[in-house]
Coordinates of C-alpha atoms in Angstrom, one line a residue:
X30 CA -16.5 -11.4 1.4
X31 CA -17.7 -8.6 -1.0
X32 CA -17.7 -6.1 1.8
X33 CA -14.2 -7.0 3.0
X34 CA -13.0 -6.9 -0.6
X35 CA -14.3 -3.4 -1.0
X36 CA -12.5 -2.5 2.2
X37 CA -9.3 -3.9 0.8
X38 CA -9.7 -1.9 -2.4
X39 CA -10.4 1.2 -0.4
X40 CA -7.3 0.6 1.7
X41 CA -5.1 0.3 -1.3
X42 CA -6.6 3.4 -2.8
X43 CA -6.1 5.3 0.4
X44 CA -2.5 4.2 0.6
X45 CA -1.7 5.6 -2.8
X46 CA -3.8 8.8 -2.6
X47 CA -1.7 12.0 -2.7
X48 CA -1.3 13.7 0.6
X49 CA -3.3 16.9 1.1
X50 CA -1.4 20.1 1.6
X51 CA -1.8 20.3 5.3
X52 CA 0.2 19.8 8.5
X53 CA 2.2 16.6 8.8
X54 CA 0.1 15.4 11.8
X55 CA -3.1 15.8 9.8
X56 CA -1.7 14.0 6.8
X57 CA -0.4 11.1 8.9
X58 CA -3.7 10.9 10.8
X59 CA -5.8 10.9 7.6
X60 CA -4.0 8.3 5.6
X61 CA -3.2 4.7 6.3
X62 CA 0.2 4.6 8.0
X63 CA 2.3 2.4 10.3
X64 CA 1.7 3.3 13.9
X65 CA 4.4 2.1 16.2
X66 CA 3.4 0.0 19.2
X67 CA 5.5 -0.3 22.4
X68 CA 6.6 -3.9 22.6
X69 CA 8.5 -3.3 25.9
X70 CA 11.7 -5.0 24.6
X71 CA 14.6 -4.5 22.3
X72 CA 14.5 -7.9 20.7
X73 CA 14.7 -8.1 16.9
X74 CA 11.4 -9.6 15.7
X75 CA 11.9 -11.4 12.3
X76 CA 9.0 -13.7 13.1
X77 CA 5.5 -12.3 12.8
X78 CA 2.0 -13.9 12.5
X79 CA -1.0 -11.6 12.1
X80 CA -4.2 -13.3 13.4
X81 CA -6.4 -10.2 13.2
X82 CA -6.3 -6.5 13.7
X83 CA -6.3 -7.1 17.4
X84 CA -4.2 -10.3 17.8
X85 CA -0.7 -10.9 16.6
X86 CA 2.4 -12.9 17.6
X87 CA 6.0 -11.9 17.5
X88 CA 9.1 -14.1 17.6
X89 CA 12.7 -12.9 17.8
X90 CA 16.1 -12.8 19.3
X91 CA 17.0 -14.1 22.7
X92 CA 14.2 -16.6 22.6
X93 CA 11.5 -13.9 22.8
X94 CA 7.9 -14.5 21.9
X95 CA 5.3 -11.8 22.5
X96 CA 1.5 -11.8 21.9
X97 CA -1.1 -9.0 21.8
X98 CA -4.9 -9.3 21.9
X99 CA -5.7 -5.6 22.1
X100 CA -4.2 -4.3 18.9
X101 CA -0.7 -3.8 20.2
X102 CA -1.6 -1.6 23.2
X103 CA -0.2 -4.3 25.5
X104 CA 2.1 -7.2 24.8
X105 CA 2.4 -10.3 26.9
X106 CA 5.8 -12.0 27.1
X107 CA 5.0 -15.7 26.4
X108 CA 8.5 -16.9 25.6
X109 CA 9.2 -20.6 26.1
X110 CA 11.1 -21.2 29.4
X111 CA 14.9 -21.6 28.9
X112 CA 14.9 -20.4 25.3
X113 CA 17.0 -17.2 25.9
X114 CA 19.9 -18.6 23.9
X115 CA 17.7 -19.4 20.8
X116 CA 17.0 -17.2 17.8
X117 CA 13.4 -17.4 16.8
X118 CA 12.9 -16.4 13.1
X119 CA 9.5 -17.7 12.1
X120 CA 6.1 -18.1 13.9
X121 CA 2.8 -19.4 12.5
X122 CA -0.3 -18.8 14.6
X123 CA -3.7 -20.3 14.0
X124 CA -5.5 -18.1 16.6
X125 CA -4.9 -16.4 19.9
X126 CA -4.0 -19.6 21.7
X127 CA -2.3 -21.9 19.1
X128 CA 1.0 -21.2 17.5
X129 CA 4.2 -22.9 16.3
X130 CA 7.6 -21.2 16.5
X131 CA 10.9 -22.0 14.8
X132 CA 14.4 -21.4 16.2
X133 CA 17.2 -21.4 13.7
X134 CA 20.8 -22.4 13.7
X135 CA 23.2 -25.2 13.2
X136 CA 22.6 -28.6 14.7
X137 CA 20.5 -28.5 17.9
X138 CA 19.9 -24.8 17.7
X139 CA 17.2 -25.5 15.1
X140 CA 14.1 -26.4 17.1
X141 CA 10.3 -26.2 16.9
X142 CA 7.9 -25.4 19.7
X143 CA 4.1 -25.4 19.9
X144 CA 1.6 -23.9 22.3
X145 CA -2.1 -24.5 22.7
X146 CA -2.8 -22.1 25.6
X147 CA -1.6 -18.8 24.3
X148 CA 2.0 -19.3 25.3
X149 CA 1.4 -20.2 29.0
X150 CA 3.1 -23.6 28.2
X151 CA 5.1 -24.8 25.3
X152 CA 6.1 -28.2 24.0
X153 CA 9.4 -28.7 22.1
X154 CA 8.2 -30.9 19.2
X155 CA 11.4 -31.0 17.2
X156 CA 15.1 -30.7 17.8
X157 CA 17.5 -31.0 14.9
X158 CA 20.2 -33.6 15.6
X159 CA 22.0 -33.4 12.3
X160 CA 25.0 -31.0 12.6
X161 CA 24.8 -30.4 8.8
X162 CA 21.2 -29.1 8.9
X163 CA 20.2 -25.4 9.5
X164 CA 16.4 -24.7 9.4
X165 CA 15.3 -21.3 8.1
X166 CA 11.5 -21.1 7.7
X167 CA 8.2 -22.9 8.2
X168 CA 4.7 -22.7 6.7
X169 CA 1.3 -24.3 7.2
X170 CA -1.3 -25.3 4.6
X171 CA -4.0 -25.6 7.3
X172 CA -4.1 -26.1 11.1
X173 CA -2.7 -29.7 10.7
X174 CA -0.4 -29.8 7.7
X175 CA 2.9 -27.9 7.6
X176 CA 6.5 -27.9 6.4
X177 CA 9.8 -26.5 7.6
X178 CA 12.9 -26.2 5.4
X179 CA 16.6 -26.6 6.0
X180 CA 19.6 -25.4 4.0
X181 CA 21.0 -28.2 1.8
X182 CA 22.2 -31.4 3.4
X183 CA 24.0 -33.9 1.0
X184 CA 23.4 -31.4 -1.8
X185 CA 19.7 -31.0 -1.5
X186 CA 17.3 -28.8 0.6
X187 CA 15.9 -30.8 3.5
X188 CA 12.1 -30.7 4.2
X189 CA 10.5 -31.4 7.5
X190 CA 6.8 -32.3 7.6
X191 CA 4.0 -32.3 10.1
X192 CA 0.4 -33.6 9.8
X193 CA -0.7 -32.9 13.4
X194 CA -0.3 -29.2 13.7
X195 CA 3.3 -29.2 14.6
X196 CA 3.1 -31.7 17.5
X197 CA 5.4 -34.1 15.6
X198 CA 7.7 -33.9 12.6
X199 CA 9.4 -36.1 10.1
X200 CA 12.1 -35.5 7.5
X201 CA 10.7 -36.1 4.0
X202 CA 12.6 -38.2 1.4
X203 CA 14.7 -36.0 -0.9
X204 CA 14.3 -38.1 -4.1
X205 CA 12.0 -35.4 -5.5
X206 CA 14.2 -32.5 -4.6
X207 CA 16.5 -31.0 -7.3
X208 CA 20.2 -30.7 -6.6
X209 CA 21.2 -27.4 -4.9
X210 CA 23.7 -25.1 -6.4
X211 CA 27.1 -24.5 -4.8
X212 CA 26.6 -22.1 -1.9
X213 CA 22.8 -22.1 -2.2
X214 CA 20.7 -21.6 0.9
X215 CA 17.6 -20.0 2.3
X216 CA 17.6 -16.7 4.2
X217 CA 16.1 -16.7 7.7
X218 CA 15.4 -13.0 7.5
X219 CA 11.7 -12.6 7.9
X220 CA 10.0 -16.0 8.0
X221 CA 9.0 -15.9 4.4
X222 CA 11.5 -18.1 2.6
X223 CA 9.0 -21.0 2.6
X224 CA 5.4 -20.1 1.9
X225 CA 2.2 -21.9 0.9
X226 CA -1.1 -21.2 -0.7
X227 CA -4.1 -23.6 -0.7
X228 CA -4.0 -27.2 0.4
X229 CA -0.9 -28.5 -1.4
X230 CA 1.2 -25.8 -3.1
X231 CA 4.4 -24.5 -1.4
X232 CA 7.4 -22.4 -2.6
X233 CA 11.0 -22.1 -1.4
X234 CA 13.2 -19.1 -2.0
X235 CA 16.9 -19.3 -2.3
X236 CA 20.1 -17.2 -2.7
X237 CA 23.8 -17.2 -2.0
X238 CA 24.6 -19.0 -5.2
X239 CA 25.1 -18.2 -8.9
X240 CA 21.4 -17.8 -9.5
X241 CA 18.5 -16.9 -7.1
X242 CA 15.9 -19.5 -7.5
X243 CA 12.3 -20.4 -6.4
X244 CA 11.5 -24.0 -5.9
X245 CA 7.8 -25.1 -6.1
X246 CA 6.0 -28.3 -4.9
X247 CA 2.4 -29.1 -5.7
X248 CA 2.3 -32.1 -3.4
X249 CA 3.2 -30.8 0.0
X250 CA 6.9 -31.1 -0.4
X251 CA 7.4 -34.5 -1.9
X252 CA 8.5 -33.4 -5.4
X253 CA 9.9 -30.0 -6.5
X254 CA 10.8 -28.0 -9.6
X255 CA 13.3 -25.2 -9.6
X256 CA 13.1 -21.9 -11.6
X257 CA 15.7 -19.2 -11.9
X258 CA 14.5 -15.7 -11.0
X259 CA 15.9 -12.3 -12.2
X260 CA 16.7 -11.2 -8.7
X261 CA 20.5 -10.7 -8.5
X262 CA 22.6 -13.4 -6.9
X263 CA 26.2 -14.5 -7.2
X264 CA 27.1 -13.6 -3.7
X265 CA 26.3 -15.1 -0.2
X266 CA 24.5 -11.9 0.7
X267 CA 22.2 -11.8 -2.4
X268 CA 19.1 -13.6 -3.5
X269 CA 15.4 -13.9 -2.9
X270 CA 14.6 -13.4 0.7
X271 CA 10.8 -13.5 0.8
X272 CA 7.8 -14.8 -1.1
X273 CA 4.1 -14.2 -1.1
X274 CA 1.4 -16.0 -3.1
X275 CA -2.2 -14.8 -3.1
X276 CA -3.3 -18.0 -4.8
X277 CA -1.5 -20.9 -6.5
X278 CA -0.4 -18.9 -9.5
X279 CA 0.1 -15.2 -8.6
X280 CA 3.2 -14.6 -6.5
X281 CA 5.8 -12.0 -5.6
X282 CA 9.5 -12.3 -4.7
X283 CA 11.6 -9.7 -3.0
X284 CA 15.2 -9.6 -1.9
X285 CA 18.5 -8.1 -3.0
X286 CA 21.7 -7.6 -1.1
X287 CA 21.2 -7.4 2.7
X288 CA 24.5 -5.5 3.2
X289 CA 23.6 -1.8 3.8
X290 CA 26.5 -0.5 1.7
X291 CA 25.5 -2.5 -1.4
X292 CA 22.9 -1.6 -4.0
X293 CA 20.0 -3.9 -4.6
X294 CA 18.8 -3.4 -8.2
X295 CA 16.0 -5.6 -9.5
X296 CA 15.1 -6.5 -5.9
X297 CA 11.6 -7.7 -6.8
X298 CA 9.9 -10.0 -9.3
X299 CA 6.5 -11.4 -10.0
X300 CA 4.9 -14.6 -11.4
X301 CA 1.5 -15.4 -12.8
X302 CA 2.1 -19.0 -13.6
X303 CA 2.8 -20.5 -10.1
X304 CA 6.5 -19.7 -10.3
X305 CA 7.4 -21.4 -13.6
X306 CA 8.5 -18.0 -14.9
X307 CA 9.4 -14.7 -13.2
X308 CA 9.5 -11.1 -14.5
X309 CA 11.5 -8.3 -13.0
X310 CA 9.4 -5.4 -11.6
X311 CA 9.5 -2.5 -14.0
X312 CA 9.9 -0.2 -11.0
X313 CA 11.3 -2.3 -8.1
X314 CA 11.7 -1.2 -4.5
X315 CA 14.8 1.1 -4.1
X316 CA 16.7 -1.2 -1.8
X317 CA 16.9 -4.7 -0.2
X318 CA 13.5 -6.0 1.1
X319 CA 13.1 -9.0 3.5
X320 CA 9.3 -9.2 3.8
X321 CA 6.3 -9.1 1.5
X322 CA 2.6 -9.8 1.8
X323 CA -0.6 -9.3 -0.3
X324 CA -3.3 -7.1 1.1
X325 CA -6.2 -9.6 1.8
X326 CA -8.8 -10.0 -0.9
X327 CA -6.8 -7.8 -3.3
X328 CA -5.8 -9.0 -6.7
X329 CA -3.2 -6.3 -7.2
X330 CA -2.0 -4.7 -4.0
X331 CA 0.8 -5.8 -1.7
X332 CA 3.3 -4.4 0.8
X333 CA 7.1 -5.1 1.0
X334 CA 9.4 -4.1 3.9
X335 CA 13.1 -3.9 4.7
X336 CA 15.5 -2.0 6.9
X337 CA 15.1 1.2 4.8
X338 CA 11.4 1.3 4.3
X339 CA 8.0 0.0 3.2
X340 CA 6.8 -0.1 -0.4
X341 CA 3.4 -0.6 -2.0
X342 CA 2.4 -2.1 -5.3
X343 CA -1.1 -1.7 -6.7
X344 CA -0.5 -3.4 -10.0
X345 CA 0.5 -6.9 -9.0
X346 CA 4.2 -6.2 -8.5
X347 CA 4.9 -4.4 -11.8
X348 CA 5.8 -1.2 -9.9
X349 CA 6.5 -0.3 -6.3
X350 CA 6.2 3.0 -4.5
X351 CA 7.9 3.8 -1.1
X352 CA 5.3 4.7 1.6
X353 CA 7.5 4.8 4.7
X354 CA 11.2 4.9 5.6
X355 CA 11.0 3.1 9.0
X356 CA 13.0 -0.1 9.5
X357 CA 11.1 -3.4 9.4
X358 CA 12.1 -7.0 8.7
X359 CA 8.8 -8.7 8.0
X360 CA 5.2 -7.9 7.4
X361 CA 1.9 -9.9 7.5
X362 CA -1.8 -9.2 7.0
X363 CA -4.8 -11.0 8.6
X364 CA -8.1 -11.8 6.8
X365 CA -9.8 -8.8 8.6
X366 CA -7.2 -6.4 7.0
X367 CA -5.2 -6.2 10.2
X368 CA -1.7 -5.6 8.8
X369 CA 1.4 -5.7 11.0
X370 CA 5.2 -5.2 10.6
X371 CA 8.1 -5.9 12.9
X372 CA 11.9 -5.6 13.1
X373 CA 14.9 -4.5 15.0
X374 CA 15.0 -2.9 18.5
X375 CA 11.6 -4.2 19.4
X376 CA 9.9 -2.4 16.6
X377 CA 6.3 -3.4 15.8
X378 CA 3.6 -1.5 14.1
X379 CA 0.1 -1.9 12.9
X380 CA -1.3 -0.3 9.8
X381 CA -3.8 2.3 10.9
X382 CA -6.5 3.9 8.9

C-alpha cells in the first residue's frame, strides 16, 4: 500500500510538473498524458469500468460493450445479443470476467444485464415495466450489494437493490426518500450520478430543478438526506452530473450546463463531511464536466473530464487545472493506478506515464 501510495503521489506530481522547453513529442512522451486507443467502433462510450491498467470495460450507444485485457491494444466486442437498440450508460466490472451493465430509457428501455464469462454470454436480470421510471446509473458496494437509481416516480427517486451481484433486483420502499423538486432528475451522462464508498454509504446527484442537490444514504439506500450544492441549476440542462468519494466523507461534484453554447460557472464543488455541506471550487474547471475520479490512494488528487477537456486537482477540489483538451464523457481509475477515459466517436484512452 505504501509503495502504491508513493506512486500515486509521484503521478500527481508528474501531472502538474511544468513542461520542459523541448519538442512537443518529447514533452508528451515524458509526462503523464492520455494516449488514445483504437476501439474499432464509433459508439459513444459513457459507461466505463477500470479493472486495472490492462483490463477495462466500455459500455455505450447501440448496445455496445467492449473489453480489453491488454491495455487497450485490442478490444473484444462482447455486446449482449439483440441489444443494438439499447443505450448503455453505466457498467460496473468486478474483474475481467464479471460485469453488470445498465441500459437507460423510459419503460422497458431501462434494463440490467450481467455476465460471468467475460461477455461470452449475458443474462438480463432486470427489465423496467413501469413506464414512469427511467434508470440513470448504478453502483456496487462490493461484489454482491449494489443499487441502481431511477428518475422520480410519484414524486420520489426510485432505488433498485441487489444482494446477489446483480443477478436479481428489487425496488426499495420510498418511505425514507425525500420528495423530489419539480423537474429534478439524474443525468445519465457518465455513469457517476450514483456512487458509493465503503460498505453502506451511497450518494445520488441531481439537476434539472431549481437547486442542484446531492442525496446521501448511510444504509444502502433505505433512508436519504438531501443537501443543496452551489453548482448552478434552474434549467433542465444544468446540475451535478458526476460524483466521486475517496472515503465516506471526502467527495467531489462536477457538472454545469451540458449545452456547448452555454457557460458553466461554478461547475465543481467539494465536501469534507460526507455531503452535508458543499463548497464551490475556488478555481473550477472552465466548462461543463460529466465525469470525475480520485487518483487511487491520493488524499488530494483527482481528474475531471468533459467534452472540452480534462482537469486535475491536487488540493482536494479547491482548484482545477486543465491538462488536455480532448473530448471525454467519463473517467475511472483502478487500484493499480490504471486510469482510463472514454467518450464520443469510439474515443477511449489510458493515462500513460
